[in-house]
mmCIF file of C-alpha atoms in Angstrom:
data_model
loop_
_atom_site.group_PDB
_atom_site.id
_atom_site.type_symbol
_atom_site.label_atom_id
_atom_site.label_comp_id
_atom_site.label_asym_id
_atom_site.label_seq_id
_atom_site.Cartn_x
_atom_site.Cartn_y
_atom_site.Cartn_z
ATOM 1 C CA ASP A 1 -102.071 -36.568 285.372
ATOM 2 C CA GLY A 2 -102.264 -37.536 282.021
ATOM 3 C CA GLY A 3 -105.436 -36.785 281.454
ATOM 4 C CA ILE A 4 -104.919 -33.526 280.483
ATOM 5 C CA THR A 5 -102.054 -31.980 278.369
ATOM 6 C CA GLN A 6 -101.250 -29.122 276.990
ATOM 7 C CA SER A 7 -98.244 -27.783 274.895
ATOM 8 C CA PRO A 8 -95.576 -26.512 274.663
ATOM 9 C CA LYS A 9 -94.351 -26.648 277.826
ATOM 10 C CA TYR A 10 -92.797 -23.240 277.288
ATOM 11 C CA LEU A 11 -92.811 -20.891 274.132
ATOM 12 C CA PHE A 12 -91.554 -17.700 273.069
ATOM 13 C CA ARG A 13 -92.804 -15.677 270.470
ATOM 14 C CA LYS A 14 -92.058 -11.871 268.838
ATOM 15 C CA GLU A 15 -94.289 -8.990 269.045
ATOM 16 C CA GLY A 16 -96.865 -8.813 266.269
ATOM 17 C CA GLN A 17 -97.007 -12.410 265.991
ATOM 18 C CA ASN A 18 -100.024 -15.144 266.525
ATOM 19 C CA VAL A 19 -99.242 -17.845 268.659
ATOM 20 C CA THR A 20 -101.679 -21.283 269.490
ATOM 21 C CA LEU A 21 -101.650 -23.113 272.757
ATOM 22 C CA SER A 22 -102.562 -26.548 272.507
ATOM 23 C CA CYS A 23 -105.132 -28.362 275.207
ATOM 24 C CA GLU A 24 -105.677 -32.302 275.085
ATOM 25 C CA GLN A 25 -107.880 -33.980 277.176
ATOM 26 C CA ASN A 26 -108.869 -37.863 277.269
ATOM 27 C CA LEU A 27 -111.343 -37.885 280.210
ATOM 28 C CA ASN A 28 -114.386 -37.846 278.527
ATOM 29 C CA HIS A 29 -115.314 -34.369 279.986
ATOM 30 C CA ASP A 30 -117.819 -32.164 278.698
ATOM 31 C CA ALA A 31 -116.547 -28.637 279.339
ATOM 32 C CA MET A 32 -112.658 -27.211 278.849
ATOM 33 C CA TYR A 33 -111.430 -23.995 280.127
ATOM 34 C CA TRP A 34 -108.623 -21.069 279.610
ATOM 35 C CA TYR A 35 -107.300 -19.357 282.373
ATOM 36 C CA ARG A 36 -104.530 -16.989 282.520
ATOM 37 C CA GLN A 37 -102.388 -16.771 285.737
ATOM 38 C CA ASP A 38 -100.318 -13.777 286.151
ATOM 39 C CA PRO A 39 -98.352 -13.326 289.928
ATOM 40 C CA GLY A 40 -100.713 -11.897 292.765
ATOM 41 C CA GLN A 41 -103.553 -12.306 290.691
ATOM 42 C CA GLY A 42 -105.152 -15.482 290.617
ATOM 43 C CA LEU A 43 -106.645 -17.767 287.929
ATOM 44 C CA ARG A 44 -108.610 -15.679 285.227
ATOM 45 C CA LEU A 45 -110.711 -17.199 282.834
ATOM 46 C CA ILE A 46 -110.158 -16.420 279.178
ATOM 47 C CA TYR A 47 -112.867 -18.248 277.480
ATOM 48 C CA TYR A 48 -114.728 -21.259 278.136
ATOM 49 C CA SER A 49 -116.752 -24.338 276.388
ATOM 50 C CA GLN A 50 -119.571 -26.010 277.618
ATOM 51 C CA ILE A 51 -119.864 -28.528 274.740
ATOM 52 C CA VAL A 52 -118.141 -29.085 271.325
ATOM 53 C CA ASN A 53 -118.744 -25.952 269.003
ATOM 54 C CA ASP A 54 -119.787 -23.961 271.355
ATOM 55 C CA PHE A 55 -117.415 -21.301 273.553
ATOM 56 C CA GLN A 56 -117.988 -18.390 276.066
ATOM 57 C CA LYS A 57 -115.773 -15.067 276.444
ATOM 58 C CA GLY A 58 -114.521 -14.862 279.778
ATOM 59 C CA ASP A 59 -113.418 -12.045 281.984
ATOM 60 C CA ILE A 60 -110.383 -11.415 280.009
ATOM 61 C CA ALA A 61 -110.940 -12.427 276.479
ATOM 62 C CA GLU A 62 -110.367 -9.531 274.269
ATOM 63 C CA GLY A 63 -107.170 -10.287 272.528
ATOM 64 C CA TYR A 64 -107.441 -14.475 272.368
ATOM 65 C CA SER A 65 -109.497 -16.350 270.647
ATOM 66 C CA VAL A 66 -110.450 -20.619 270.666
ATOM 67 C CA SER A 67 -111.574 -22.990 269.041
ATOM 68 C CA ARG A 68 -113.890 -26.361 270.010
ATOM 69 C CA GLU A 69 -114.019 -29.114 266.925
ATOM 70 C CA LYS A 70 -113.786 -31.575 268.984
ATOM 71 C CA LYS A 71 -114.627 -33.032 272.414
ATOM 72 C CA GLU A 72 -111.091 -33.296 273.271
ATOM 73 C CA SER A 73 -109.168 -30.324 272.089
ATOM 74 C CA PHE A 74 -109.601 -26.625 272.698
ATOM 75 C CA PRO A 75 -106.886 -24.727 271.405
ATOM 76 C CA LEU A 76 -106.170 -20.795 272.291
ATOM 77 C CA THR A 77 -104.894 -18.615 269.855
ATOM 78 C CA VAL A 78 -103.073 -15.290 271.422
ATOM 79 C CA THR A 79 -103.035 -12.634 269.033
ATOM 80 C CA SER A 80 -101.044 -9.689 268.305
ATOM 81 C CA ALA A 81 -104.094 -7.470 269.770
ATOM 82 C CA GLN A 82 -103.304 -8.820 273.500
ATOM 83 C CA LYS A 83 -100.858 -6.271 274.646
ATOM 84 C CA ASN A 84 -99.398 -7.911 277.529
ATOM 85 C CA PRO A 85 -99.238 -11.788 276.392
ATOM 86 C CA THR A 86 -96.455 -12.736 278.706
ATOM 87 C CA ALA A 87 -98.006 -14.913 281.036
ATOM 88 C CA PHE A 88 -98.824 -18.867 282.685
ATOM 89 C CA TYR A 89 -101.803 -20.381 280.351
ATOM 90 C CA LEU A 90 -103.715 -23.129 282.210
ATOM 91 C CA CYS A 91 -106.083 -25.249 280.742
ATOM 92 C CA ALA A 92 -109.016 -26.997 282.886
ATOM 93 C CA SER A 93 -111.765 -29.853 281.824
ATOM 94 C CA ARG A 94 -114.588 -30.522 283.939
ATOM 95 C CA PRO A 95 -117.024 -33.244 283.393
ATOM 96 C CA GLY A 96 -119.703 -31.037 282.640
ATOM 97 C CA GLN A 97 -122.676 -29.681 284.852
ATOM 98 C CA GLY A 98 -122.947 -31.043 288.769
ATOM 99 C CA TYR A 99 -120.861 -30.126 291.218
ATOM 100 C CA ASN A 100 -117.586 -31.038 290.322
ATOM 101 C CA GLU A 101 -114.149 -30.357 289.844
ATOM 102 C CA GLN A 102 -111.898 -29.084 287.225
ATOM 103 C CA PHE A 103 -108.673 -30.940 286.649
ATOM 104 C CA PHE A 104 -105.669 -28.783 285.455
ATOM 105 C CA GLY A 105 -103.337 -28.929 282.610
ATOM 106 C CA PRO A 106 -99.279 -28.670 283.455
ATOM 107 C CA GLY A 107 -99.608 -25.088 282.031
ATOM 108 C CA THR A 108 -97.861 -23.280 278.531
ATOM 109 C CA ARG A 109 -95.543 -20.462 279.990
ATOM 110 C CA LEU A 110 -95.751 -17.755 276.991
ATOM 111 C CA THR A 111 -92.840 -15.139 277.103
ATOM 112 C CA VAL A 112 -93.187 -12.283 274.332
ATOM 113 C CA LEU A 113 -89.975 -11.017 273.062
ATOM 114 C CA GLY B 1 -120.066 -9.919 287.737
ATOM 115 C CA GLU B 2 -119.421 -12.481 289.805
ATOM 116 C CA ASN B 3 -116.263 -11.550 292.083
ATOM 117 C CA VAL B 4 -114.262 -13.736 294.815
ATOM 118 C CA GLU B 5 -112.225 -11.908 297.390
ATOM 119 C CA GLN B 6 -109.682 -13.807 299.251
ATOM 120 C CA HIS B 7 -107.039 -12.774 302.233
ATOM 121 C CA PRO B 8 -104.415 -12.902 303.053
ATOM 122 C CA SER B 9 -102.365 -12.788 300.071
ATOM 123 C CA THR B 10 -99.532 -14.548 302.383
ATOM 124 C CA LEU B 11 -99.760 -15.821 305.078
ATOM 125 C CA SER B 12 -96.680 -17.674 307.389
ATOM 126 C CA VAL B 13 -97.147 -19.732 310.298
ATOM 127 C CA GLN B 14 -94.889 -22.159 312.724
ATOM 128 C CA GLU B 15 -95.260 -25.818 311.882
ATOM 129 C CA GLY B 16 -97.951 -27.350 314.104
ATOM 130 C CA ASP B 17 -99.730 -24.225 314.311
ATOM 131 C CA SER B 18 -103.235 -23.446 312.382
ATOM 132 C CA ALA B 19 -104.206 -21.298 309.144
ATOM 133 C CA VAL B 20 -107.118 -19.492 307.997
ATOM 134 C CA ILE B 21 -107.885 -18.339 304.806
ATOM 135 C CA LYS B 22 -110.639 -16.026 304.254
ATOM 136 C CA CYS B 23 -113.222 -15.569 301.047
ATOM 137 C CA THR B 24 -115.994 -13.494 300.291
ATOM 138 C CA TYR B 25 -118.015 -14.142 297.236
ATOM 139 C CA SER B 26 -120.704 -11.503 295.202
ATOM 140 C CA ASP B 27 -122.950 -13.696 293.527
ATOM 141 C CA SER B 28 -125.889 -15.059 295.607
ATOM 142 C CA ALA B 29 -126.334 -17.847 292.903
ATOM 143 C CA SER B 30 -123.022 -19.200 293.635
ATOM 144 C CA ASN B 31 -123.739 -22.814 295.340
ATOM 145 C CA TYR B 32 -120.104 -24.874 295.023
ATOM 146 C CA PHE B 33 -117.014 -23.824 296.424
ATOM 147 C CA PRO B 34 -113.661 -25.353 295.815
ATOM 148 C CA TRP B 35 -110.401 -25.249 297.311
ATOM 149 C CA TYR B 36 -107.098 -25.911 295.134
ATOM 150 C CA LYS B 37 -103.728 -25.934 296.261
ATOM 151 C CA GLN B 38 -100.919 -25.357 293.992
ATOM 152 C CA GLU B 39 -97.443 -26.072 294.485
ATOM 153 C CA LEU B 40 -94.560 -24.147 292.956
ATOM 154 C CA GLY B 41 -94.291 -25.447 289.655
ATOM 155 C CA LYS B 42 -97.351 -27.672 289.755
ATOM 156 C CA ARG B 43 -100.899 -27.592 288.715
ATOM 157 C CA PRO B 44 -103.528 -26.443 290.863
ATOM 158 C CA GLN B 45 -105.101 -29.559 292.701
ATOM 159 C CA LEU B 46 -108.979 -29.807 294.523
ATOM 160 C CA ILE B 47 -108.235 -30.411 298.174
ATOM 161 C CA ILE B 48 -111.642 -29.937 299.353
ATOM 162 C CA ASP B 49 -115.118 -28.430 298.345
ATOM 163 C CA ILE B 50 -118.313 -27.448 300.008
ATOM 164 C CA ARG B 51 -122.041 -27.286 298.657
ATOM 165 C CA SER B 52 -124.114 -24.451 299.527
ATOM 166 C CA ASN B 53 -126.274 -26.687 301.485
ATOM 167 C CA VAL B 54 -123.402 -27.797 303.854
ATOM 168 C CA GLY B 55 -122.421 -25.196 306.782
ATOM 169 C CA GLU B 56 -119.100 -27.491 307.064
ATOM 170 C CA LYS B 57 -117.215 -29.649 305.175
ATOM 171 C CA LYS B 58 -113.753 -31.800 307.035
ATOM 172 C CA ASP B 59 -110.987 -33.977 305.567
ATOM 173 C CA GLN B 60 -108.849 -35.247 307.846
ATOM 174 C CA ARG B 61 -106.081 -31.550 308.434
ATOM 175 C CA ILE B 62 -108.322 -29.604 306.383
ATOM 176 C CA ALA B 63 -111.998 -27.973 306.660
ATOM 177 C CA VAL B 64 -113.886 -25.347 305.272
ATOM 178 C CA THR B 65 -116.584 -23.469 306.534
ATOM 179 C CA LEU B 66 -119.464 -21.432 304.863
ATOM 180 C CA ASN B 67 -121.839 -18.755 305.664
ATOM 181 C CA LYS B 68 -124.462 -18.063 302.831
ATOM 182 C CA THR B 69 -125.941 -15.155 304.391
ATOM 183 C CA ALA B 70 -122.520 -13.304 304.677
ATOM 184 C CA LYS B 71 -121.428 -14.338 301.048
ATOM 185 C CA HIS B 72 -117.839 -16.105 302.584
ATOM 186 C CA PHE B 73 -116.370 -19.266 303.062
ATOM 187 C CA SER B 74 -113.251 -20.347 305.015
ATOM 188 C CA LEU B 75 -110.494 -22.779 304.591
ATOM 189 C CA HIS B 76 -108.759 -23.757 308.210
ATOM 190 C CA ILE B 77 -105.684 -26.083 308.013
ATOM 191 C CA THR B 78 -104.657 -27.593 311.678
ATOM 192 C CA GLU B 79 -101.257 -28.951 312.712
ATOM 193 C CA THR B 80 -99.478 -27.357 309.755
ATOM 194 C CA GLN B 81 -96.552 -29.201 307.751
ATOM 195 C CA PRO B 82 -93.990 -27.617 305.942
ATOM 196 C CA GLU B 83 -95.528 -29.863 302.692
ATOM 197 C CA ASP B 84 -98.488 -27.801 303.067
ATOM 198 C CA SER B 85 -96.693 -24.436 302.000
ATOM 199 C CA ALA B 86 -98.105 -23.600 298.533
ATOM 200 C CA VAL B 87 -100.520 -21.331 297.595
ATOM 201 C CA TYR B 88 -104.435 -21.589 297.681
ATOM 202 C CA PHE B 89 -107.048 -20.500 295.692
ATOM 203 C CA CYS B 90 -110.929 -20.309 296.684
ATOM 204 C CA ALA B 91 -113.217 -20.642 294.034
ATOM 205 C CA ALA B 92 -116.785 -20.143 293.577
ATOM 206 C CA SER B 93 -119.536 -21.183 291.101
ATOM 207 C CA GLU B 94 -123.475 -22.300 290.106
ATOM 208 C CA GLY B 95 -122.409 -26.255 290.651
ATOM 209 C CA GLY B 96 -125.459 -27.482 289.656
ATOM 210 C CA TYR B 97 -125.983 -25.434 286.531
ATOM 211 C CA GLY B 98 -123.615 -22.994 285.306
ATOM 212 C CA PHE B 99 -119.733 -23.772 283.932
ATOM 213 C CA LYS B 100 -117.843 -20.605 284.988
ATOM 214 C CA THR B 101 -115.937 -20.656 287.690
ATOM 215 C CA ILE B 102 -114.685 -17.778 289.314
ATOM 216 C CA PHE B 103 -111.041 -17.447 291.593
ATOM 217 C CA GLY B 104 -110.111 -15.774 294.444
ATOM 218 C CA ALA B 105 -106.026 -14.176 293.534
ATOM 219 C CA GLY B 106 -104.466 -16.945 295.783
ATOM 220 C CA THR B 107 -102.812 -17.119 299.437
ATOM 221 C CA ARG B 108 -98.781 -17.988 299.558
ATOM 222 C CA LEU B 109 -98.747 -19.920 302.749
ATOM 223 C CA PHE B 110 -95.330 -20.664 303.947
ATOM 224 C CA VAL B 111 -94.889 -23.287 306.959
ATOM 225 C CA LYS B 112 -91.812 -22.879 308.938
ATOM 226 C CA ALA B 113 -90.586 -25.840 309.965
#
C-alpha cells in the first residue's frame, strides 16, 4: 500500500482559491491517473499521463490542471474555474502498456467552504 | 467516447447466496476488463480481471464472464460472506495498447448475516 501516496488526506478550500493535490509513487510505473469519485457516479477520469512530460485530458478535465515533470509525481491542481470541486480524488498508477491493473492511492477528500 | 454501464447500483443478498453484477461497454476495441472492490473508507483494489480472448475466469468464490459479441461482462460471487460487503466497479480498457480505463458507476453490495 505504501507504493502510491496522496496528501493531504483531507483538504479544505475557500471558494475562488486554487489548490494542489499531491500524488507520489515509488513503483517505477510509467502511467499515472487522476479520478474524481462522487456518490453514485463511480470513478471519472480527470487526466492521465503515459510518460514524463506528457499528459492527456480525461472526461472531466475542465477546471483542473496537471504536470508530470518527474516519473514519480503527478500533482493535480483544482482551479477556481472548477464549479463543483467538493469530491473525493483518487490517484492511480500502472506499469504501462499491457494487461495490468491500476494501483490506487488512499485518496484526498476536498471540501470547498 | 467509451461508456461502461453497470447494474444494479445496489444489491442486497443473504449470507451464503450468490451475487451477480453486470456491465456493458460501448467501445469494441476494449479488450481488458478488470473488477475492483472498494471497502468503506479504503482505496479500490483489483479482485479479478479478464482479457478478451477468454470467456470466463474463476478465482475461488469469484468469477467473471465475458461476451464480446454482446459487449457485456459479469462478476459472480458465490457463497457470499459479510466481508464481501463493499462497492464493486467494473472497467474496460484497451489493455494492450492504451492507457485509458473507463469505470462503471459502481454497485454497492450488502451481505446480510
